[in-house]
């Protein structure tokens, strides 16, 4: 029984599955954009009237079709390289394998390049990629000439230069203050002059009243002997009073520590995203365009994700909290506790301990206003968006 398999039969399903996958390149006609499954099918196709008409069109202007196919292939290859790898250095053959995995891709044998090596060299000559040859083959790195990307890079370089200039000015100011302080605390050295007696005829006399000195010493010893028991009693009572005050103070400290631990256990959570805080994007999955950019949390989704908006652009992204980190502002700026014992409170950053990765925060609102919390970790606070 000849003809096509009936719809729904196992043979029909098998043919559909085979048709979805990649077929042999030798049985593909680029002019007709038709893929044949075997040699007999390709032979029948080349003898068909439609294929003959396409060949006549190709013969009239062969260079036009080859240039069009070459442009389409290079555009598809560069789009794959840009979208999947960005400006990273990658093996050219890996990009090619990802490109041809699409069943409807344009084949290289219809272009002006006979091999992938010729195509990679052409990319280097045209300035579209940075190419180099190694023992593992040819490697390419995409050159992004998008005006938006160039503008973003220039803005980033300008921002880094401004930050560097501010830092240099601050260091210069600190150096001047140090020099000024040294000058102020510098003491004048004493000057010595020669001793000259105004009246050489004047006589110097010394009187030693040893008897009076002895009497004064005896009286002082008697007074100290009389006052000794009283001084001892006073010292013991003072010591006892200090011990009582110390015990009261240590008991109060223990109560405060217990309250602090209870508050820490109650408020410590595995999620910290809060609306209205400034965060930093730390994932590279979105490309270098968004890496290390700061954003404001506009809405929290399911506790562990949030919609954020870039601080220096009108771009909104949804990210997981694992792809974000808190931002520590400069001293004197407002912060919010996002986790830990004082979660939800707002405060002011007083100082930063760079060696121990913590800081001191003074709570500015609520019943705990004015309290200074010391040793707060960076992950428990974040800058409040202005």
Tab-separated table of C-alpha atoms in Angstrom:
chain	number	residue	atom	x	y	z
A	1	UNK	CA	0.000	0.000	0.000
A	2	UNK	CA	1.702	3.250	-1.205
A	3	UNK	CA	1.255	6.953	-0.417
A	4	UNK	CA	1.595	8.863	2.818
A	5	UNK	CA	0.834	7.297	6.190
A	6	UNK	CA	-2.621	8.021	7.543
A	7	UNK	CA	-2.968	10.672	10.202
A	8	UNK	CA	-2.740	9.293	13.739
A	9	UNK	CA	-0.980	6.046	12.834
A	10	UNK	CA	2.375	5.109	14.407
A	11	UNK	CA	4.083	5.623	11.048
A	12	UNK	CA	2.630	9.123	10.762
A	13	UNK	CA	3.775	10.027	14.285
A	14	UNK	CA	7.267	8.629	13.631
A	15	UNK	CA	7.561	10.696	10.461
A	16	UNK	CA	6.528	13.858	12.328
A	17	UNK	CA	9.102	13.233	15.067
A	18	UNK	CA	11.846	12.708	12.484
A	19	UNK	CA	10.812	15.863	10.629
A	20	UNK	CA	11.215	18.001	13.780
A	21	UNK	CA	14.875	17.126	14.273
A	22	UNK	CA	17.905	18.180	12.261
A	23	UNK	CA	18.434	16.355	8.984
A	24	UNK	CA	21.565	15.869	6.900
A	25	UNK	CA	22.897	19.063	5.374
A	26	UNK	CA	23.675	17.331	2.056
A	27	UNK	CA	19.933	16.899	1.446
A	28	UNK	CA	18.971	20.531	2.093
A	29	UNK	CA	18.149	23.045	-0.674
A	30	UNK	CA	18.784	26.613	0.472
A	31	UNK	CA	17.156	28.284	-2.550
A	32	UNK	CA	13.901	26.437	-1.977
A	33	UNK	CA	14.435	26.240	1.818
A	34	UNK	CA	13.425	22.599	1.728
A	35	UNK	CA	14.898	19.763	3.800
A	36	UNK	CA	14.775	16.287	2.309
A	37	UNK	CA	14.997	13.189	4.476
A	38	UNK	CA	17.033	10.959	2.180
A	39	UNK	CA	18.905	10.853	-1.109
A	40	UNK	CA	15.895	9.716	-3.110
A	41	UNK	CA	13.788	12.613	-1.820
A	42	UNK	CA	16.508	15.130	-2.621
A	43	UNK	CA	16.849	13.695	-6.152
A	44	UNK	CA	13.133	14.027	-6.734
A	45	UNK	CA	13.229	17.591	-5.468
A	46	UNK	CA	16.050	18.624	-7.824
A	47	UNK	CA	14.030	17.291	-10.762
A	48	UNK	CA	10.904	19.234	-9.745
A	49	UNK	CA	9.672	22.241	-11.724
A	50	UNK	CA	9.752	24.617	-8.698
A	51	UNK	CA	13.427	23.848	-8.032
A	52	UNK	CA	14.285	24.457	-11.693
A	53	UNK	CA	12.617	27.889	-11.556
A	54	UNK	CA	14.631	28.784	-8.426
A	55	UNK	CA	17.845	27.772	-10.183
A	56	UNK	CA	17.016	30.043	-13.121
A	57	UNK	CA	16.469	32.960	-10.708
A	58	UNK	CA	19.778	32.188	-8.998
A	59	UNK	CA	21.613	32.040	-12.316
A	60	UNK	CA	20.367	35.507	-13.325
A	61	UNK	CA	21.956	37.187	-10.259
A	62	UNK	CA	24.053	34.729	-8.256
A	63	UNK	CA	26.074	37.371	-6.333
A	64	UNK	CA	22.891	39.016	-5.038
A	65	UNK	CA	21.623	35.778	-3.464
A	66	UNK	CA	25.022	34.819	-2.038
A	67	UNK	CA	25.447	38.268	-0.448
A	68	UNK	CA	21.942	38.070	1.020
A	69	UNK	CA	22.558	34.589	2.431
A	70	UNK	CA	25.945	35.689	3.824
A	71	UNK	CA	24.426	38.728	5.529
A	72	UNK	CA	21.616	36.648	7.032
A	73	UNK	CA	24.080	34.029	8.338
A	74	UNK	CA	26.439	36.611	9.883
A	75	UNK	CA	23.533	38.500	11.482
A	76	UNK	CA	22.175	35.291	13.021
A	77	UNK	CA	25.599	34.204	14.280
A	78	UNK	CA	26.358	37.617	15.845
A	79	UNK	CA	22.903	37.800	17.411
A	80	UNK	CA	23.459	34.390	19.032
A	81	UNK	CA	26.924	35.481	20.243
A	82	UNK	CA	25.626	38.783	21.654
A	83	UNK	CA	22.499	37.382	23.312
A	84	UNK	CA	24.014	34.265	24.869
A	85	UNK	CA	27.614	35.247	25.652
A	86	UNK	CA	27.689	39.071	25.601
A	87	UNK	CA	31.236	40.407	25.274
A	88	UNK	CA	32.880	37.335	26.809
A	89	UNK	CA	35.607	35.426	24.969
A	90	UNK	CA	34.182	32.086	23.765
A	91	UNK	CA	35.044	29.270	21.377
A	92	UNK	CA	33.722	30.101	17.893
A	93	UNK	CA	32.681	26.490	17.221
A	94	UNK	CA	30.524	26.422	20.383
A	95	UNK	CA	28.592	29.459	19.168
A	96	UNK	CA	28.211	27.826	15.745
A	97	UNK	CA	26.837	24.608	17.260
A	98	UNK	CA	24.264	26.609	19.245
A	99	UNK	CA	23.333	28.529	16.093
A	100	UNK	CA	22.748	25.482	13.893
A	101	UNK	CA	20.698	23.755	16.608
A	102	UNK	CA	17.779	25.781	15.293
A	103	UNK	CA	16.105	23.771	12.534
A	104	UNK	CA	15.344	26.855	10.427
A	105	UNK	CA	18.843	28.310	10.453
A	106	UNK	CA	20.637	29.407	7.291
A	107	UNK	CA	23.375	26.968	6.279
A	108	UNK	CA	26.964	28.077	5.750
A	109	UNK	CA	27.328	26.255	2.438
A	110	UNK	CA	24.996	28.856	0.879
A	111	UNK	CA	27.283	31.765	1.920
A	112	UNK	CA	30.558	33.173	0.640
A	113	UNK	CA	32.519	31.310	3.339
A	114	UNK	CA	33.518	27.700	2.811
A	115	UNK	CA	34.646	27.010	6.393
A	116	UNK	CA	34.033	28.414	9.861
A	117	UNK	CA	37.680	29.544	10.006
A	118	UNK	CA	37.166	31.783	6.964
A	119	UNK	CA	34.056	33.267	8.584
A	120	UNK	CA	35.852	33.948	11.884
A	121	UNK	CA	38.734	35.656	10.062
A	122	UNK	CA	36.190	37.808	8.222
A	123	UNK	CA	34.650	38.838	11.562
A	124	UNK	CA	38.076	39.976	12.738
A	125	UNK	CA	38.831	41.922	9.562
A	126	UNK	CA	35.471	43.706	9.642
A	127	UNK	CA	35.956	44.713	13.299
A	128	UNK	CA	32.816	42.945	14.473
A	129	UNK	CA	34.661	40.677	16.916
A	130	UNK	CA	38.044	40.244	18.580
A	131	UNK	CA	39.375	36.905	17.294
A	132	UNK	CA	42.412	34.831	18.274
A	133	UNK	CA	43.612	31.313	17.512
A	134	UNK	CA	44.725	28.858	20.205
A	135	UNK	CA	45.470	25.145	20.455
A	136	UNK	CA	41.762	24.586	21.184
A	137	UNK	CA	40.638	26.444	18.047
A	138	UNK	CA	39.426	29.920	17.199
A	139	UNK	CA	37.956	32.153	19.911
A	140	UNK	CA	35.765	35.215	19.396
A	141	UNK	CA	34.628	38.098	21.635
A	142	UNK	CA	31.743	40.313	20.498
A	143	UNK	CA	32.367	44.064	20.204
A	144	UNK	CA	29.236	45.855	21.372
A	145	UNK	CA	28.827	49.052	19.351
A	146	UNK	CA	25.255	49.747	20.453
A	147	UNK	CA	24.865	53.518	21.165
A	148	UNK	CA	22.993	52.796	24.406
A	149	UNK	CA	25.784	50.487	25.597
A	150	UNK	CA	28.483	53.019	24.681
A	151	UNK	CA	26.570	55.768	26.500
A	152	UNK	CA	26.211	53.551	29.594
A	153	UNK	CA	29.951	52.770	29.565
A	154	UNK	CA	30.813	56.465	29.249
A	155	UNK	CA	28.447	57.323	32.108
A	156	UNK	CA	30.019	54.588	34.239
A	157	UNK	CA	33.551	55.831	33.488
A	158	UNK	CA	32.496	59.411	34.286
A	159	UNK	CA	30.939	58.307	37.559
A	160	UNK	CA	34.078	56.367	38.567
A	161	UNK	CA	36.231	59.410	37.733
A	162	UNK	CA	34.013	61.668	39.864
A	163	UNK	CA	34.160	59.213	42.765
A	164	UNK	CA	37.932	59.028	42.420
A	165	UNK	CA	38.204	62.831	42.374
A	166	UNK	CA	36.024	63.070	45.492
A	167	UNK	CA	38.199	60.514	47.232
A	168	UNK	CA	41.386	62.364	46.280
A	169	UNK	CA	39.936	65.640	47.568
A	170	UNK	CA	38.923	63.957	50.813
A	171	UNK	CA	42.428	62.484	51.281
A	172	UNK	CA	43.967	65.897	50.589
A	173	UNK	CA	41.636	67.520	53.131
A	174	UNK	CA	42.489	64.877	55.765
A	175	UNK	CA	46.215	65.372	55.112
A	176	UNK	CA	45.844	69.133	55.628
A	177	UNK	CA	43.933	68.574	58.859
A	178	UNK	CA	46.669	66.229	60.119
A	179	UNK	CA	49.387	68.756	59.324
A	180	UNK	CA	47.373	71.529	60.987
A	181	UNK	CA	46.922	69.386	64.120
A	182	UNK	CA	50.648	68.665	64.270
A	183	UNK	CA	51.418	72.370	64.131
A	184	UNK	CA	48.926	73.171	66.907
A	185	UNK	CA	50.177	70.533	69.340
A	186	UNK	CA	53.812	71.281	68.680
A	187	UNK	CA	55.307	72.758	71.899
A	188	UNK	CA	57.909	75.467	71.957
A	189	UNK	CA	61.348	74.401	73.180
A	190	UNK	CA	62.622	76.254	76.284
A	191	UNK	CA	65.442	78.736	75.803
A	192	UNK	CA	68.331	78.979	78.271
A	193	UNK	CA	70.127	82.213	79.116
A	194	UNK	CA	73.212	82.938	81.142
A	195	UNK	CA	72.617	83.703	84.845
A	196	UNK	CA	73.817	87.202	85.746
A	197	UNK	CA	73.716	88.600	89.277
A	198	UNK	CA	72.542	92.186	89.312
A	199	UNK	CA	74.253	93.135	92.620
A	200	UNK	CA	77.517	91.367	93.163
A	201	UNK	CA	77.923	92.812	96.683
A	202	UNK	CA	74.681	91.246	97.983
A	203	UNK	CA	75.174	88.324	100.372
A	204	UNK	CA	73.012	85.183	100.290
A	205	UNK	CA	72.021	83.788	103.702
A	206	UNK	CA	70.297	80.522	104.514
A	207	UNK	CA	68.470	79.788	107.770
A	208	UNK	CA	67.756	76.206	108.792
A	209	UNK	CA	65.071	75.876	111.457
A	210	UNK	CA	65.469	72.165	112.198
A	211	UNK	CA	63.609	72.285	115.490
A	212	UNK	CA	60.427	73.651	113.948
A	213	UNK	CA	60.470	71.052	111.140
A	214	UNK	CA	60.827	68.209	113.665
A	215	UNK	CA	57.852	69.453	115.698
A	216	UNK	CA	55.662	69.753	112.609
A	217	UNK	CA	56.550	66.185	111.543
A	218	UNK	CA	55.648	64.814	115.025
A	219	UNK	CA	52.257	66.565	114.985
A	220	UNK	CA	51.427	65.167	111.528
A	221	UNK	CA	52.257	61.616	112.640
A	222	UNK	CA	49.977	61.903	115.660
A	223	UNK	CA	47.102	63.217	113.540
A	224	UNK	CA	47.471	60.377	111.017
A	225	UNK	CA	47.513	57.824	113.855
A	226	UNK	CA	44.243	59.218	115.221
A	227	UNK	CA	42.580	59.258	111.806
A	228	UNK	CA	43.789	55.799	110.686
A	229	UNK	CA	40.909	53.651	112.138
A	230	UNK	CA	38.293	56.034	110.721
A	231	UNK	CA	39.897	55.928	107.248
A	232	UNK	CA	39.929	52.122	107.309
A	233	UNK	CA	36.252	51.968	108.193
A	234	UNK	CA	35.383	54.409	105.433
A	235	UNK	CA	37.382	52.440	102.861
A	236	UNK	CA	35.651	49.175	103.763
A	237	UNK	CA	32.176	50.761	103.514
A	238	UNK	CA	33.077	52.359	100.202
A	239	UNK	CA	34.311	49.022	98.895
A	240	UNK	CA	31.104	47.327	100.011
A	241	UNK	CA	28.997	50.012	98.326
A	242	UNK	CA	30.918	49.559	95.054
A	243	UNK	CA	30.421	45.792	95.173
A	244	UNK	CA	26.668	46.261	95.650
A	245	UNK	CA	26.481	48.708	92.736
A	246	UNK	CA	28.522	46.333	90.564
A	247	UNK	CA	26.242	43.389	91.339
A	248	UNK	CA	23.147	45.461	90.534
A	249	UNK	CA	24.706	46.638	87.276
A	250	UNK	CA	25.742	43.109	86.216
A	251	UNK	CA	22.229	41.785	86.929
A	252	UNK	CA	20.753	44.579	84.802
A	253	UNK	CA	23.162	43.763	81.965
A	254	UNK	CA	22.142	40.103	82.104
A	255	UNK	CA	18.460	41.057	81.843
A	256	UNK	CA	19.215	43.301	78.848
A	257	UNK	CA	21.180	40.507	77.136
A	258	UNK	CA	18.316	38.055	77.689
A	259	UNK	CA	15.833	40.524	76.185
A	260	UNK	CA	18.147	41.128	73.246
A	261	UNK	CA	18.472	37.388	72.535
A	262	UNK	CA	14.705	36.879	72.765
A	263	UNK	CA	14.113	39.768	70.339
A	264	UNK	CA	16.746	38.344	67.968
A	265	UNK	CA	15.110	34.887	67.931
A	266	UNK	CA	11.665	36.378	67.324
A	267	UNK	CA	12.662	38.704	64.458
A	268	UNK	CA	15.396	36.702	62.673
A	269	UNK	CA	14.021	35.386	59.321
A	270	UNK	CA	15.334	33.824	56.127
A	271	UNK	CA	13.925	36.640	53.981
A	272	UNK	CA	14.879	40.314	54.238
A	273	UNK	CA	13.467	42.193	51.229
A	274	UNK	CA	11.602	45.354	52.291
A	275	UNK	CA	9.883	48.003	50.207
A	276	UNK	CA	11.575	51.392	49.996
A	277	UNK	CA	15.192	50.276	50.510
A	278	UNK	CA	18.140	50.560	48.127
A	279	UNK	CA	19.760	47.288	47.005
A	280	UNK	CA	22.620	46.266	44.717
A	281	UNK	CA	22.317	43.717	41.867
A	282	UNK	CA	25.030	41.070	42.298
A	283	UNK	CA	24.073	38.529	39.619
A	284	UNK	CA	25.766	38.346	36.225
A	285	UNK	CA	22.926	36.366	34.630
A	286	UNK	CA	21.504	39.610	33.211
A	287	UNK	CA	24.851	40.592	31.710
A	288	UNK	CA	27.367	43.268	32.635
A	289	UNK	CA	24.765	45.939	31.838
A	290	UNK	CA	23.009	45.420	35.204
A	291	UNK	CA	25.838	43.960	37.331
A	292	UNK	CA	26.634	46.058	40.430
A	293	UNK	CA	23.835	48.537	39.574
A	294	UNK	CA	21.778	49.999	42.437
A	295	UNK	CA	17.992	49.791	42.505
A	296	UNK	CA	15.019	50.579	44.750
A	297	UNK	CA	12.664	47.824	45.948
A	298	UNK	CA	9.172	48.855	44.815
A	299	UNK	CA	7.187	45.714	45.611
A	300	UNK	CA	8.001	42.432	47.399
A	301	UNK	CA	6.662	39.236	45.767
A	302	UNK	CA	6.220	36.045	47.831
A	303	UNK	CA	8.755	37.243	50.465
A	304	UNK	CA	11.796	36.054	48.468
A	305	UNK	CA	11.512	38.141	45.256
A	306	UNK	CA	10.867	41.774	44.431
A	307	UNK	CA	10.206	44.210	41.617
A	308	UNK	CA	13.096	46.694	41.624
A	309	UNK	CA	13.682	49.887	39.667
A	310	UNK	CA	17.172	51.076	38.726
A	311	UNK	CA	18.265	54.242	40.524
A	312	UNK	CA	19.883	55.766	37.440
A	313	UNK	CA	17.390	54.549	34.846
A	314	UNK	CA	13.714	53.886	34.223
A	315	UNK	CA	14.162	50.083	34.077
A	316	UNK	CA	12.163	47.660	36.235
A	317	UNK	CA	13.285	44.061	36.887
A	318	UNK	CA	11.988	41.187	38.970
A	319	UNK	CA	14.814	39.512	40.929
A	320	UNK	CA	15.251	36.952	43.689
A	321	UNK	CA	16.792	38.066	46.999
A	322	UNK	CA	19.807	35.814	46.292
A	323	UNK	CA	20.619	38.107	43.365
A	324	UNK	CA	20.566	41.233	45.568
A	325	UNK	CA	22.483	42.577	48.553
A	326	UNK	CA	22.033	45.438	51.001
A	327	UNK	CA	23.623	48.879	50.520
A	328	UNK	CA	25.526	50.650	53.327
A	329	UNK	CA	25.264	54.472	52.983
A	330	UNK	CA	27.660	57.110	54.228
A	331	UNK	CA	27.747	58.155	57.888
A	332	UNK	CA	24.742	60.203	58.987
A	333	UNK	CA	22.331	58.718	56.402
A	334	UNK	CA	19.057	56.969	57.194
A	335	UNK	CA	18.900	53.139	57.169
A	336	UNK	CA	16.274	50.502	57.833
A	337	UNK	CA	16.732	47.283	59.810
A	338	UNK	CA	15.732	44.492	57.383
A	339	UNK	CA	16.500	41.532	59.656
A	340	UNK	CA	17.478	40.679	63.207
A	341	UNK	CA	16.385	41.967	66.606
A	342	UNK	CA	15.332	45.439	65.427
A	343	UNK	CA	13.749	44.412	62.102
A	344	UNK	CA	11.392	47.118	60.793
A	345	UNK	CA	12.953	49.996	62.761
A	346	UNK	CA	14.637	52.968	61.096
A	347	UNK	CA	17.805	54.624	62.268
A	348	UNK	CA	20.865	56.691	61.408
A	349	UNK	CA	24.299	55.246	60.583
A	350	UNK	CA	26.778	56.531	63.173
A	351	UNK	CA	29.995	54.625	62.398
A	352	UNK	CA	31.318	51.703	60.343
A	353	UNK	CA	33.796	49.053	61.534
A	354	UNK	CA	35.512	47.947	58.311
A	355	UNK	CA	37.645	45.305	60.029
A	356	UNK	CA	34.698	43.436	61.603
A	357	UNK	CA	32.148	44.149	58.801
A	358	UNK	CA	29.633	45.776	61.156
A	359	UNK	CA	28.382	49.228	62.123
A	360	UNK	CA	26.681	51.237	64.877
A	361	UNK	CA	23.098	52.452	64.336
A	362	UNK	CA	21.094	54.946	66.392
A	363	UNK	CA	17.359	54.186	66.265
A	364	UNK	CA	15.427	57.308	65.243
A	365	UNK	CA	11.762	56.272	65.573
A	366	UNK	CA	9.457	54.429	67.931
A	367	UNK	CA	9.746	53.690	71.644
A	368	UNK	CA	13.426	52.745	71.253
A	369	UNK	CA	14.291	56.142	69.724
A	370	UNK	CA	17.772	57.298	70.725
A	371	UNK	CA	19.135	53.828	71.518
A	372	UNK	CA	22.482	53.039	69.862
A	373	UNK	CA	22.760	49.469	68.608
A	374	UNK	CA	26.386	48.399	68.208
A	375	UNK	CA	27.895	45.657	66.077
A	376	UNK	CA	25.062	45.450	63.503
A	377	UNK	CA	26.070	43.293	60.512
A	378	UNK	CA	25.935	44.696	56.978
A	379	UNK	CA	23.254	42.164	55.931
A	380	UNK	CA	20.803	43.383	58.610
A	381	UNK	CA	20.500	47.009	57.417
A	382	UNK	CA	20.119	48.820	54.095
A	383	UNK	CA	19.967	52.382	52.857
A	384	UNK	CA	16.507	54.015	52.654
A	385	UNK	CA	15.580	55.392	49.233
A	386	UNK	CA	15.279	59.160	49.222
